Every structure is written in C-alpha cells, then in structure tokens.
Amino acid sequence: MMSKIVRTMASFLILFVLIYGLYIIMHGHSTPGGGFQGGAVVASGVALLIVAFGSHSIHRSLLERRLSILISIGLLIFIGLAFGGMAKTFFYNFLVGSPIFGHIPPSGPNPGEMSSGGVIPIMDIGVGLNVAGGLSAILLVMALATTVMEVEE
Amino acid sequence: MVVASLAFVEFLVIILARDIYLNGLHIYTLGASSPDLTIPENYIVPVRIILEVDSMSIFMAIISATVSLAAAIYSLSFMKGETGQNRFYTLLLLLVAGMFGMVLTGDLFNLFVFLEIASIAGAALTAFRTKFADTAEGGLKYIVISTVAALMVLFAIGIFYAQYNLINIGALAHVMQYTMLDKIALVLLAIAFMMKLASVPLHMWCPDTYSVAPASITIMLVVASYACLYALFRTCFTLYGVSPDMVTVGWIVITLGMLTMFVGVTMAVFQTDIKRLMAYHCISQTGYMLLGIGVGLAVLNRPEALNTYGIAAMDGGIFHIINNALYKGLLFLTAGALFYRTGTRDLNRMGGLAHKMKWTTIFYIIGALSISGIPPFNGFASKLLIYESVYRFNPILAIVAMITSILTLASFTKAFYSAFMGAELPEYQEVKEVPKSMIAGMAILAAGIIFFSLFPGLVVERLAHPATEALINQGAYISGIMGGGG
C-alpha cells in the first residue's frame, strides 16, 4: 500500500493503460504490436495496481482462478479458429473475404481499411486474453509470495 | 484423458509412418490454401510455416509418441498425491508438443520456438516435486543450459537470415554458400545441440537434472534430448550436406562421441545413486549414436566408403536411438518404481527387493541386459551394426566402444546386485509391488524392447534404414520445398 497520491494516480492511470493495451490488441493485424504485446500492456496495468494498492487487496478482487478461466478462453478461441480452417489447411484464414471480417486490400496506400485480417484480429484477441490473464496471474502470485516472505522475516 | 489423447497421437503417428514408408516425404503448409503450396503466388521463396516430414522425422516422432504414452500411463500412479495434477499433465502435453514440433518442422525458426517450449516445460516438470530439496537445482540447471543453447541457435538463425533472407531448412540448403559466417553458424548450432544432448564436455547438467526429475519426466527429457540429436543431424546432413568440411565435422563428432561414451561410463561405474548412475549411462549411450553418425558424416564425400560401411554405421546409430529410448526409459522407470516404494535412490540402502517387486525386477533385467548389448536383445543388434562398420573405418574406435559396453554391463550388474539381490532387509518388510499403471507403463516399453529383439532386421529395414536414406538424400528434402508442390 503506497501513499494516497500514488493510489489516486494509479486508479486514474489504469484506465489509460487498459485502453492502450486493448488498442494494441485490436489493431494487431495492421499496426505494430498484437495479442502478446497488448496483453503485456494490460498486465503491466495490473502490476501498477499491485504496486499501488498492495498484492493482498488486489488478490481480493482478482482471483487466480478467474484469471485461469480467461487464459483457457483465449486458448480455446485460438485453437478453435485454427481448426476452423481445417477444410483447407490447419490455420487457414477462412474468414478473409467475408463481408464483416474484411478482405485483402490492394497494395499501395488506401484510405484506411481497418478490417482486413480475417481471423487474425480474433486470434489476437484470444492471444491477448491469454497473455493478459497469464502475466497478471504470474505477477500476482510473485507479489503474494514476496509479501509472505517479508512477514516471515 | 491425457492417456487417451496420447494413445490417439501414437495411432496417428503410426499411420503417418506407414504412409511415409510407402509414399515418401510429406509436406504440410500451415495456413495455405492447399497443404502442399509451399511457395505462395508472387513469391520465389517459402515464407509460411511448413511441416516437412520424412522418414527420419517420423522415426523420431514414433519414439516421442511411444515414450510419452508410457510416461503418461506411469505418471497416473507415480504422481498421485502430488498437488497441482492438472498443471503437471498440461506441462507434460506441452513437452510432448515441443518434441513433436522439433522433429516435424521444416523451418529453423520453428525449431527454435519448439526447443524453447520443450525446455521450459521440461524445466518446470523437473522442479515439479517441490517437496524435495534438490529438484529446484536440477530444474534451474536445465533451464540455464537450455536457454544458453537456445540463444546460440537464435544467433545462428540470425546469421542465416542476414545472409540469405531465409529460415526454411530446405530453402537454406538450396542456396547455401559455405561462407565463413555459415561455418560459424554451424559451430553455434552444433555446440547448442551438443549441450542439450549432454555430450561430454557439456554433460555436467545431465546427472543433476535426470536424477531429481520424476522418473516419468526423466524419460521424456531423454527423448527431448534426442530431439536435439535429430536437430543436430538435420543441421549436419540436410542443411550443410556434402561439403569438403564434413570430414572435419565428422571427426569432431566421432571424437566427442568417443569421449562421451567413455567418460560417461567411467563416471557411472562408481555412482551409488541409482538414477545418477543411469543418467551417466544415458550420456554414455549417446556417444554410440554420435559415433555411428559421425562415421557416416566423415565418409559422406566418399561414395564407395559410404556404401560399404558408412550407411551401416548410420543405420546402427539411428537404430540405437530408438533402442536406447526404450531400454533407458524402462530402466529409469524401474528406478522410479524403486524410489516410489523405498523412498531412496541410494543403492547402498536398498537390497533384497527382488523378493517383493517381481515385475520391476523382470523389467530391470530386460533393460539392463539390453543396454549392455547381450546377444538376444535389441541393444546387441544396434551395437553390432556399429561395431562392425566402425571397425572397418577405424579399429581403435570399435575397441573403445566394446570396452564401454563391458563397463556398462559391470555397473548394471553391480546395481542389480545391490538393489534386488540378497536377503530381505527388515526396513523393507512392508514394500509391495508398484501399482498397476506403473507396471503398464513399464510393460509398454518392455514389449517394445522384446519386439525389437525378435525382429531387428525388420525394424532396421522399415524404420532405421529409410531414416538414414532420408538423411543422406539432401536433394529430396530440398526439392520437397523448392520443387513447388513436392
């Protein structure tokens, strides 16, 4: 538990950190970044909260078990999409060309076609969920373990 | 469920193996509009993730599938009572995935990724039983060695990518120029894989890790290190192939193989910890494979020598991989069974266990006779192939190999005597036979050994020899990728 200034700033900043992380996840197919990087940014937001509020108070609302559900959902999305293209090959991008999920834009500059990745953005979301959940769980467990050691000393 | 999925994998692998034996090399391009579209339209080089499976790959895959199935069945009882069971099996499947990825991929960078996956899962599994004090040390050594090795592999891949803009093994072999940088990359790759497979100058991690890991994990780690052996062969034969330097490389591999063989067995003779003893033997047996393959490498430029004894030496070396995976796996599992019932790995504190643990004793005898190369067993078949062919290459090498074999027999006899023979000890009155699933795990491997002992000719002809042909035939591997639809 840090001072009141730090806690207020952390609870304010966490919004921006999370939005930035989600932005990187969502735009993984067209800009630098992707599921892993965005997930790591989200997890760094959790790290901010742990530093500001102490691991025990975070652990009360962010349970490891719920994080592992998040991880499993992410992995299921990823492998499900990979099997979805099984009619042609494993990992075949079967959504590209359909109206909602976009088509391959022509080479050269374009006015900004955001949805062009087919299954790639959805896979990014899966990876993002997985990484955010996994790294947060690791951070939380490590933070909890260090506080236990301090108590013993 | 884990066992069911691994049994299914084994089934798939055997079907694929039969298909490859009949039809040759298989290619699968992930994410392409058709599986054999290795080079996309408007490109001249392969850019996708490609699985390329030839006889050598499927040979390693059969080993991985069989041993992991036995390990999973064995774990059902062996790990009962440990906390975090679901994590244990998750990591086990991850290790299996890493091994399969390493042996089936046709892409150097994928090889690196799967090497990392297998290393991390292996290290976590080694340190899994945190209630014992020494497991963390073994896990740490494994992860340090693996990370250093993986970094060297990554560096070598960087060298290739900077020069050729390629990371696909077949495509790289197609354009290989044998520049100075390529030689540096070869050295880096060779050192990295040697490190992972505990060849002698870099073997110090092996006994510490293998002895503290759960027995079922130890045999998985052995197979994971053979996946690195596969990667070494793939690098030497397919990536570099016939080049003037291969004589030097071959002799280096032979020398390291001899050292590995001899140092490993001499270290093993005076061990009193049963799993350390077996770990040193594991190092020693790796030396035989390196010797067989090294002879093949050294004569790769001389077709007449290659045909008279080079191919036989390589057959022997490759056959020895699967034999060793089976009997070494069986021996580690019996050591695990002894530990499970007595709670110690110290041979001096065991004794008279043959009275209580009959199945374990029988399996131990099968494994020990086989590893020492006693005639009816499969260890004899592969060792004989190696001796005969290596003797024609250089008699001294074959003699050292035979002395190693004698020392192996000596140390396993010692271990057998102190663990199983003698009167029943009072402190082990309560000892029973191990649970059924552990016996089943051991029985799978023992059945493999007996099958291979009865039909060595069949196995060499159907499994080992096609693998050798696949290694020597660099052109087929390249044209599988570059030929635009293999």
PDB file of N, CA and C in Angstrom, chain A residues 18-97:
ATOM      1  N   LEU A  18      -5.206   0.353 -19.655  1.00  0.00           N
ATOM      2  CA  LEU A  18      -6.049  -0.718 -20.190  1.00  0.00           C
ATOM      3  C   LEU A  18      -6.500  -0.389 -21.608  1.00  0.00           C
ATOM      4  N   ILE A  19      -6.900   0.873 -21.835  1.00  0.00           N
ATOM      5  CA  ILE A  19      -7.368   1.237 -23.176  1.00  0.00           C
ATOM      6  C   ILE A  19      -6.237   1.095 -24.186  1.00  0.00           C
ATOM      7  N   TYR A  20      -5.039   1.514 -23.787  1.00  0.00           N
ATOM      8  CA  TYR A  20      -3.895   1.391 -24.696  1.00  0.00           C
ATOM      9  C   TYR A  20      -3.614  -0.082 -25.004  1.00  0.00           C
ATOM     10  N   GLY A  21      -3.680  -0.923 -23.963  1.00  0.00           N
ATOM     11  CA  GLY A  21      -3.462  -2.360 -24.171  1.00  0.00           C
ATOM     12  C   GLY A  21      -4.495  -2.929 -25.124  1.00  0.00           C
ATOM     13  N   LEU A  22      -5.766  -2.598 -24.895  1.00  0.00           N
ATOM     14  CA  LEU A  22      -6.827  -3.120 -25.769  1.00  0.00           C
ATOM     15  C   LEU A  22      -6.657  -2.595 -27.193  1.00  0.00           C
ATOM     16  N   TYR A  23      -6.221  -1.341 -27.306  1.00  0.00           N
ATOM     17  CA  TYR A  23      -5.995  -0.763 -28.640  1.00  0.00           C
ATOM     18  C   TYR A  23      -4.932  -1.579 -29.381  1.00  0.00           C
ATOM     19  N   ILE A  24      -3.845  -1.899 -28.672  1.00  0.00           N
ATOM     20  CA  ILE A  24      -2.777  -2.657 -29.343  1.00  0.00           C
ATOM     21  C   ILE A  24      -3.276  -4.038 -29.742  1.00  0.00           C
ATOM     22  N   ILE A  25      -4.090  -4.657 -28.868  1.00  0.00           N
ATOM     23  CA  ILE A  25      -4.620  -5.973 -29.217  1.00  0.00           C
ATOM     24  C   ILE A  25      -5.503  -5.883 -30.460  1.00  0.00           C
ATOM     25  N   MET A  26      -6.415  -4.881 -30.468  1.00  0.00           N
ATOM     26  CA  MET A  26      -7.396  -4.797 -31.554  1.00  0.00           C
ATOM     27  C   MET A  26      -6.758  -4.455 -32.889  1.00  0.00           C
ATOM     28  N   HIS A  27      -5.651  -3.714 -32.856  1.00  0.00           N
ATOM     29  CA  HIS A  27      -5.036  -3.304 -34.121  1.00  0.00           C
ATOM     30  C   HIS A  27      -3.791  -4.117 -34.447  1.00  0.00           C
ATOM     31  N   GLY A  28      -3.724  -5.300 -33.864  1.00  0.00           N
ATOM     32  CA  GLY A  28      -2.520  -6.110 -34.054  1.00  0.00           C
ATOM     33  C   GLY A  28      -2.259  -6.464 -35.493  1.00  0.00           C
ATOM     34  N   HIS A  29      -3.308  -6.573 -36.314  1.00  0.00           N
ATOM     35  CA  HIS A  29      -3.097  -7.042 -37.680  1.00  0.00           C
ATOM     36  C   HIS A  29      -2.639  -5.940 -38.610  1.00  0.00           C
ATOM     37  N   SER A  30      -2.834  -4.671 -38.219  1.00  0.00           N
ATOM     38  CA  SER A  30      -2.471  -3.618 -39.165  1.00  0.00           C
ATOM     39  C   SER A  30      -1.415  -2.669 -38.636  1.00  0.00           C
ATOM     40  N   THR A  31      -1.133  -2.661 -37.343  1.00  0.00           N
ATOM     41  CA  THR A  31      -0.092  -1.785 -36.817  1.00  0.00           C
ATOM     42  C   THR A  31       0.874  -2.637 -36.002  1.00  0.00           C
ATOM     43  N   PRO A  32       2.043  -2.060 -35.660  1.00  0.00           N
ATOM     44  CA  PRO A  32       2.958  -2.832 -34.821  1.00  0.00           C
ATOM     45  C   PRO A  32       2.292  -3.249 -33.516  1.00  0.00           C
ATOM     46  N   GLY A  33       2.629  -4.410 -33.044  1.00  0.00           N
ATOM     47  CA  GLY A  33       2.014  -4.915 -31.819  1.00  0.00           C
ATOM     48  C   GLY A  33       1.183  -6.132 -32.135  1.00  0.00           C
ATOM     49  N   GLY A  34       0.307  -6.471 -31.231  1.00  0.00           N
ATOM     50  CA  GLY A  34      -0.523  -7.655 -31.439  1.00  0.00           C
ATOM     51  C   GLY A  34      -0.984  -8.188 -30.109  1.00  0.00           C
ATOM     52  N   GLY A  35      -1.439  -9.432 -30.117  1.00  0.00           N
ATOM     53  CA  GLY A  35      -2.005 -10.017 -28.921  1.00  0.00           C
ATOM     54  C   GLY A  35      -1.041 -10.049 -27.763  1.00  0.00           C
ATOM     55  N   PHE A  36       0.190 -10.499 -28.012  1.00  0.00           N
ATOM     56  CA  PHE A  36       1.134 -10.639 -26.913  1.00  0.00           C
ATOM     57  C   PHE A  36       1.489  -9.283 -26.325  1.00  0.00           C
ATOM     58  N   GLN A  37       1.799  -8.336 -27.207  1.00  0.00           N
ATOM     59  CA  GLN A  37       2.246  -7.031 -26.730  1.00  0.00           C
ATOM     60  C   GLN A  37       1.134  -6.329 -25.968  1.00  0.00           C
ATOM     61  N   GLY A  38      -0.092  -6.365 -26.541  1.00  0.00           N
ATOM     62  CA  GLY A  38      -1.219  -5.732 -25.871  1.00  0.00           C
ATOM     63  C   GLY A  38      -1.519  -6.386 -24.539  1.00  0.00           C
ATOM     64  N   GLY A  39      -1.459  -7.725 -24.522  1.00  0.00           N
ATOM     65  CA  GLY A  39      -1.693  -8.440 -23.274  1.00  0.00           C
ATOM     66  C   GLY A  39      -0.666  -8.058 -22.223  1.00  0.00           C
ATOM     67  N   ALA A  40       0.587  -7.880 -22.662  1.00  0.00           N
ATOM     68  CA  ALA A  40       1.635  -7.491 -21.718  1.00  0.00           C
ATOM     69  C   ALA A  40       1.359  -6.101 -21.168  1.00  0.00           C
ATOM     70  N   VAL A  41       0.824  -5.185 -22.026  1.00  0.00           N
ATOM     71  CA  VAL A  41       0.499  -3.836 -21.544  1.00  0.00           C
ATOM     72  C   VAL A  41      -0.613  -3.908 -20.497  1.00  0.00           C
ATOM     73  N   VAL A  42      -1.630  -4.722 -20.765  1.00  0.00           N
ATOM     74  CA  VAL A  42      -2.717  -4.877 -19.793  1.00  0.00           C
ATOM     75  C   VAL A  42      -2.171  -5.412 -18.476  1.00  0.00           C
ATOM     76  N   ALA A  43      -1.277  -6.422 -18.582  1.00  0.00           N
ATOM     77  CA  ALA A  43      -0.708  -6.991 -17.365  1.00  0.00           C
ATOM     78  C   ALA A  43       0.131  -5.966 -16.623  1.00  0.00           C
ATOM     79  N   SER A  44       0.784  -5.045 -17.377  1.00  0.00           N
ATOM     80  CA  SER A  44       1.562  -4.005 -16.690  1.00  0.00           C
ATOM     81  C   SER A  44       0.633  -3.077 -15.918  1.00  0.00           C
ATOM     82  N   GLY A  45      -0.619  -2.914 -16.417  1.00  0.00           N
ATOM     83  CA  GLY A  45      -1.611  -2.161 -15.641  1.00  0.00           C
ATOM     84  C   GLY A  45      -1.893  -2.849 -14.317  1.00  0.00           C
ATOM     85  N   VAL A  46      -1.999  -4.183 -14.365  1.00  0.00           N
ATOM     86  CA  VAL A  46      -2.210  -4.934 -13.123  1.00  0.00           C
ATOM     87  C   VAL A  46      -1.021  -4.744 -12.193  1.00  0.00           C
ATOM     88  N   ALA A  47       0.190  -4.727 -12.795  1.00  0.00           N
ATOM     89  CA  ALA A  47       1.388  -4.503 -11.977  1.00  0.00           C
ATOM     90  C   ALA A  47       1.316  -3.157 -11.281  1.00  0.00           C
ATOM     91  N   LEU A  48       0.838  -2.138 -12.001  1.00  0.00           N
ATOM     92  CA  LEU A  48       0.679  -0.799 -11.414  1.00  0.00           C
ATOM     93  C   LEU A  48      -0.239  -0.855 -10.198  1.00  0.00           C
ATOM     94  N   LEU A  49      -1.368  -1.560 -10.368  1.00  0.00           N
ATOM     95  CA  LEU A  49      -2.322  -1.669  -9.253  1.00  0.00           C
ATOM     96  C   LEU A  49      -1.700  -2.404  -8.074  1.00  0.00           C
ATOM     97  N   ILE A  50      -0.934  -3.477  -8.381  1.00  0.00           N
ATOM     98  CA  ILE A  50      -0.327  -4.246  -7.286  1.00  0.00           C
ATOM     99  C   ILE A  50       0.638  -3.378  -6.497  1.00  0.00           C
ATOM    100  N   VAL A  51       1.440  -2.570  -7.232  1.00  0.00           N
ATOM    101  CA  VAL A  51       2.405  -1.708  -6.553  1.00  0.00           C
ATOM    102  C   VAL A  51       1.666  -0.668  -5.705  1.00  0.00           C
ATOM    103  N   ALA A  52       0.603  -0.100  -6.268  1.00  0.00           N
ATOM    104  CA  ALA A  52      -0.065   0.995  -5.577  1.00  0.00           C
ATOM    105  C   ALA A  52      -0.869   0.496  -4.380  1.00  0.00           C
ATOM    106  N   PHE A  53      -1.603  -0.600  -4.554  1.00  0.00           N
ATOM    107  CA  PHE A  53      -2.565  -0.990  -3.511  1.00  0.00           C
ATOM    108  C   PHE A  53      -2.113  -2.183  -2.673  1.00  0.00           C
ATOM    109  N   GLY A  54      -0.987  -2.807  -3.061  1.00  0.00           N
ATOM    110  CA  GLY A  54      -0.553  -3.997  -2.317  1.00  0.00           C
ATOM    111  C   GLY A  54      -1.209  -5.247  -2.876  1.00  0.00           C
ATOM    112  N   SER A  55      -0.458  -6.347  -2.853  1.00  0.00           N
ATOM    113  CA  SER A  55      -0.956  -7.534  -3.555  1.00  0.00           C
ATOM    114  C   SER A  55      -2.181  -8.136  -2.884  1.00  0.00           C
ATOM    115  N   HIS A  56      -2.288  -8.001  -1.545  1.00  0.00           N
ATOM    116  CA  HIS A  56      -3.406  -8.668  -0.876  1.00  0.00           C
ATOM    117  C   HIS A  56      -4.748  -8.048  -1.232  1.00  0.00           C
ATOM    118  N   SER A  57      -4.792  -6.706  -1.297  1.00  0.00           N
ATOM    119  CA  SER A  57      -6.079  -6.089  -1.619  1.00  0.00           C
ATOM    120  C   SER A  57      -6.458  -6.349  -3.077  1.00  0.00           C
ATOM    121  N   ILE A  58      -5.454  -6.485  -3.973  1.00  0.00           N
ATOM    122  CA  ILE A  58      -5.776  -6.819  -5.363  1.00  0.00           C
ATOM    123  C   ILE A  58      -6.264  -8.265  -5.441  1.00  0.00           C
ATOM    124  N   HIS A  59      -5.636  -9.107  -4.651  1.00  0.00           N
ATOM    125  CA  HIS A  59      -5.988 -10.516  -4.704  1.00  0.00           C
ATOM    126  C   HIS A  59      -7.433 -10.754  -4.290  1.00  0.00           C
ATOM    127  N   ARG A  60      -7.970  -9.828  -3.464  1.00  0.00           N
ATOM    128  CA  ARG A  60      -9.349  -9.989  -3.034  1.00  0.00           C
ATOM    129  C   ARG A  60     -10.317  -9.903  -4.226  1.00  0.00           C
ATOM    130  N   SER A  61     -10.007  -9.029  -5.190  1.00  0.00           N
ATOM    131  CA  SER A  61     -10.934  -8.879  -6.311  1.00  0.00           C
ATOM    132  C   SER A  61     -10.482  -9.620  -7.569  1.00  0.00           C
ATOM    133  N   LEU A  62      -9.193  -9.924  -7.668  1.00  0.00           N
ATOM    134  CA  LEU A  62      -8.672 -10.542  -8.899  1.00  0.00           C
ATOM    135  C   LEU A  62      -8.143 -11.921  -8.538  1.00  0.00           C
ATOM    136  N   LEU A  63      -9.027 -12.911  -8.637  1.00  0.00           N
ATOM    137  CA  LEU A  63      -8.628 -14.235  -8.180  1.00  0.00           C
ATOM    138  C   LEU A  63      -7.856 -14.964  -9.268  1.00  0.00           C
ATOM    139  N   GLU A  64      -6.905 -15.790  -8.830  1.00  0.00           N
ATOM    140  CA  GLU A  64      -6.102 -16.560  -9.776  1.00  0.00           C
ATOM    141  C   GLU A  64      -6.977 -17.490 -10.606  1.00  0.00           C
ATOM    142  N   ARG A  65      -8.031 -18.037  -9.940  1.00  0.00           N
ATOM    143  CA  ARG A  65      -8.880 -18.992 -10.628  1.00  0.00           C
ATOM    144  C   ARG A  65      -9.600 -18.333 -11.800  1.00  0.00           C
ATOM    145  N   ARG A  66     -10.064 -17.079 -11.565  1.00  0.00           N
ATOM    146  CA  ARG A  66     -10.765 -16.387 -12.654  1.00  0.00           C
ATOM    147  C   ARG A  66      -9.798 -16.079 -13.793  1.00  0.00           C
ATOM    148  N   LEU A  67      -8.553 -15.743 -13.433  1.00  0.00           N
ATOM    149  CA  LEU A  67      -7.566 -15.469 -14.484  1.00  0.00           C
ATOM    150  C   LEU A  67      -7.324 -16.725 -15.314  1.00  0.00           C
ATOM    151  N   SER A  68      -7.331 -17.880 -14.677  1.00  0.00           N
ATOM    152  CA  SER A  68      -7.060 -19.088 -15.462  1.00  0.00           C
ATOM    153  C   SER A  68      -8.237 -19.399 -16.383  1.00  0.00           C
ATOM    154  N   ILE A  69      -9.464 -18.980 -16.000  1.00  0.00           N
ATOM    155  CA  ILE A  69     -10.595 -19.110 -16.938  1.00  0.00           C
ATOM    156  C   ILE A  69     -10.343 -18.242 -18.168  1.00  0.00           C
ATOM    157  N   LEU A  70      -9.847 -17.024 -17.913  1.00  0.00           N
ATOM    158  CA  LEU A  70      -9.517 -16.105 -19.009  1.00  0.00           C
ATOM    159  C   LEU A  70      -8.493 -16.738 -19.957  1.00  0.00           C
ATOM    160  N   ILE A  71      -7.485 -17.347 -19.351  1.00  0.00           N
ATOM    161  CA  ILE A  71      -6.437 -17.989 -20.163  1.00  0.00           C
ATOM    162  C   ILE A  71      -7.047 -19.075 -21.031  1.00  0.00           C
ATOM    163  N   SER A  72      -7.901 -19.896 -20.417  1.00  0.00           N
ATOM    164  CA  SER A  72      -8.469 -21.015 -21.171  1.00  0.00           C
ATOM    165  C   SER A  72      -9.340 -20.513 -22.309  1.00  0.00           C
ATOM    166  N   ILE A  73     -10.139 -19.451 -22.056  1.00  0.00           N
ATOM    167  CA  ILE A  73     -10.986 -18.920 -23.126  1.00  0.00           C
ATOM    168  C   ILE A  73     -10.118 -18.443 -24.289  1.00  0.00           C
ATOM    169  N   GLY A  74      -9.038 -17.727 -23.958  1.00  0.00           N
ATOM    170  CA  GLY A  74      -8.146 -17.234 -25.011  1.00  0.00           C
ATOM    171  C   GLY A  74      -7.594 -18.366 -25.845  1.00  0.00           C
ATOM    172  N   LEU A  75      -7.132 -19.428 -25.162  1.00  0.00           N
ATOM    173  CA  LEU A  75      -6.550 -20.550 -25.898  1.00  0.00           C
ATOM    174  C   LEU A  75      -7.589 -21.247 -26.754  1.00  0.00           C
ATOM    175  N   LEU A  76      -8.823 -21.368 -26.209  1.00  0.00           N
ATOM    176  CA  LEU A  76      -9.869 -22.047 -26.981  1.00  0.00           C
ATOM    177  C   LEU A  76     -10.211 -21.254 -28.235  1.00  0.00           C
ATOM    178  N   ILE A  77     -10.281 -19.911 -28.111  1.00  0.00           N
ATOM    179  CA  ILE A  77     -10.549 -19.094 -29.301  1.00  0.00           C
ATOM    180  C   ILE A  77      -9.484 -19.364 -30.360  1.00  0.00           C
ATOM    181  N   PHE A  78      -8.231 -19.369 -29.900  1.00  0.00           N
ATOM    182  CA  PHE A  78      -7.118 -19.506 -30.842  1.00  0.00           C
ATOM    183  C   PHE A  78      -7.164 -20.855 -31.561  1.00  0.00           C
ATOM    184  N   ILE A  79      -7.278 -21.925 -30.765  1.00  0.00           N
ATOM    185  CA  ILE A  79      -7.203 -23.255 -31.395  1.00  0.00           C
ATOM    186  C   ILE A  79      -8.477 -23.519 -32.190  1.00  0.00           C
ATOM    187  N   GLY A  80      -9.616 -22.965 -31.720  1.00  0.00           N
ATOM    188  CA  GLY A  80     -10.862 -23.144 -32.455  1.00  0.00           C
ATOM    189  C   GLY A  80     -10.772 -22.535 -33.840  1.00  0.00           C
ATOM    190  N   LEU A  81     -10.200 -21.315 -33.910  1.00  0.00           N
ATOM    191  CA  LEU A  81     -10.053 -20.687 -35.218  1.00  0.00           C
ATOM    192  C   LEU A  81      -9.080 -21.453 -36.094  1.00  0.00           C
ATOM    193  N   ALA A  82      -8.032 -21.996 -35.450  1.00  0.00           N
ATOM    194  CA  ALA A  82      -7.069 -22.761 -36.243  1.00  0.00           C
ATOM    195  C   ALA A  82      -7.736 -23.983 -36.862  1.00  0.00           C
ATOM    196  N   PHE A  83      -8.597 -24.656 -36.057  1.00  0.00           N
ATOM    197  CA  PHE A  83      -9.297 -25.818 -36.605  1.00  0.00           C
ATOM    198  C   PHE A  83     -10.384 -25.400 -37.584  1.00  0.00           C
ATOM    199  N   GLY A  84     -10.875 -24.140 -37.451  1.00  0.00           N
ATOM    200  CA  GLY A  84     -11.932 -23.669 -38.345  1.00  0.00           C
ATOM    201  C   GLY A  84     -11.523 -23.723 -39.804  1.00  0.00           C
ATOM    202  N   GLY A  85     -10.224 -23.532 -40.067  1.00  0.00           N
ATOM    203  CA  GLY A  85      -9.772 -23.566 -41.452  1.00  0.00           C
ATOM    204  C   GLY A  85      -9.395 -24.955 -41.908  1.00  0.00           C
ATOM    205  N   MET A  86      -9.749 -25.945 -41.114  1.00  0.00           N
ATOM    206  CA  MET A  86      -9.294 -27.311 -41.357  1.00  0.00           C
ATOM    207  C   MET A  86      -9.743 -27.844 -42.718  1.00  0.00           C
ATOM    208  N   ALA A  87     -10.850 -27.266 -43.264  1.00  0.00           N
ATOM    209  CA  ALA A  87     -11.324 -27.746 -44.558  1.00  0.00           C
ATOM    210  C   ALA A  87     -10.229 -27.590 -45.610  1.00  0.00           C
ATOM    211  N   LYS A  88      -9.449 -26.489 -45.508  1.00  0.00           N
ATOM    212  CA  LYS A  88      -8.316 -26.358 -46.442  1.00  0.00           C
ATOM    213  C   LYS A  88      -7.028 -26.803 -45.777  1.00  0.00           C
ATOM    214  N   THR A  89      -6.515 -26.010 -44.824  1.00  0.00           N
ATOM    215  CA  THR A  89      -5.386 -26.468 -44.023  1.00  0.00           C
ATOM    216  C   THR A  89      -5.581 -25.950 -42.616  1.00  0.00           C
ATOM    217  N   PHE A  90      -4.865 -26.567 -41.704  1.00  0.00           N
ATOM    218  CA  PHE A  90      -4.816 -26.077 -40.333  1.00  0.00           C
ATOM    219  C   PHE A  90      -4.326 -24.629 -40.362  1.00  0.00           C
ATOM    220  N   PHE A  91      -4.983 -23.736 -39.622  1.00  0.00           N
ATOM    221  CA  PHE A  91      -4.636 -22.310 -39.575  1.00  0.00           C
ATOM    222  C   PHE A  91      -5.010 -21.548 -40.844  1.00  0.00           C
ATOM    223  N   TYR A  92      -5.759 -22.156 -41.751  1.00  0.00           N
ATOM    224  CA  TYR A  92      -6.139 -21.418 -42.956  1.00  0.00           C
ATOM    225  C   TYR A  92      -7.067 -20.273 -42.575  1.00  0.00           C
ATOM    226  N   ASN A  93      -6.835 -19.101 -43.188  1.00  0.00           N
ATOM    227  CA  ASN A  93      -7.591 -17.899 -42.846  1.00  0.00           C
ATOM    228  C   ASN A  93      -8.936 -17.941 -43.556  1.00  0.00           C
ATOM    229  N   PHE A  94      -9.929 -18.599 -42.922  1.00  0.00           N
ATOM    230  CA  PHE A  94     -11.173 -18.878 -43.636  1.00  0.00           C
ATOM    231  C   PHE A  94     -12.147 -17.717 -43.610  1.00  0.00           C
ATOM    232  N   LEU A  95     -11.875 -16.691 -42.775  1.00  0.00           N
ATOM    233  CA  LEU A  95     -12.830 -15.582 -42.690  1.00  0.00           C
ATOM    234  C   LEU A  95     -12.485 -14.464 -43.656  1.00  0.00           C
ATOM    235  N   VAL A  96     -11.290 -14.454 -44.182  1.00  0.00           N
ATOM    236  CA  VAL A  96     -10.900 -13.321 -45.027  1.00  0.00           C
ATOM    237  C   VAL A  96     -11.728 -13.364 -46.311  1.00  0.00           C
ATOM    238  N   GLY A  97     -12.218 -12.188 -46.716  1.00  0.00           N
ATOM    239  CA  GLY A  97     -13.074 -12.128 -47.902  1.00  0.00           C
ATOM    240  C   GLY A  97     -14.539 -12.078 -47.549  1.00  0.00           C
TER     241      GLY A  97
END
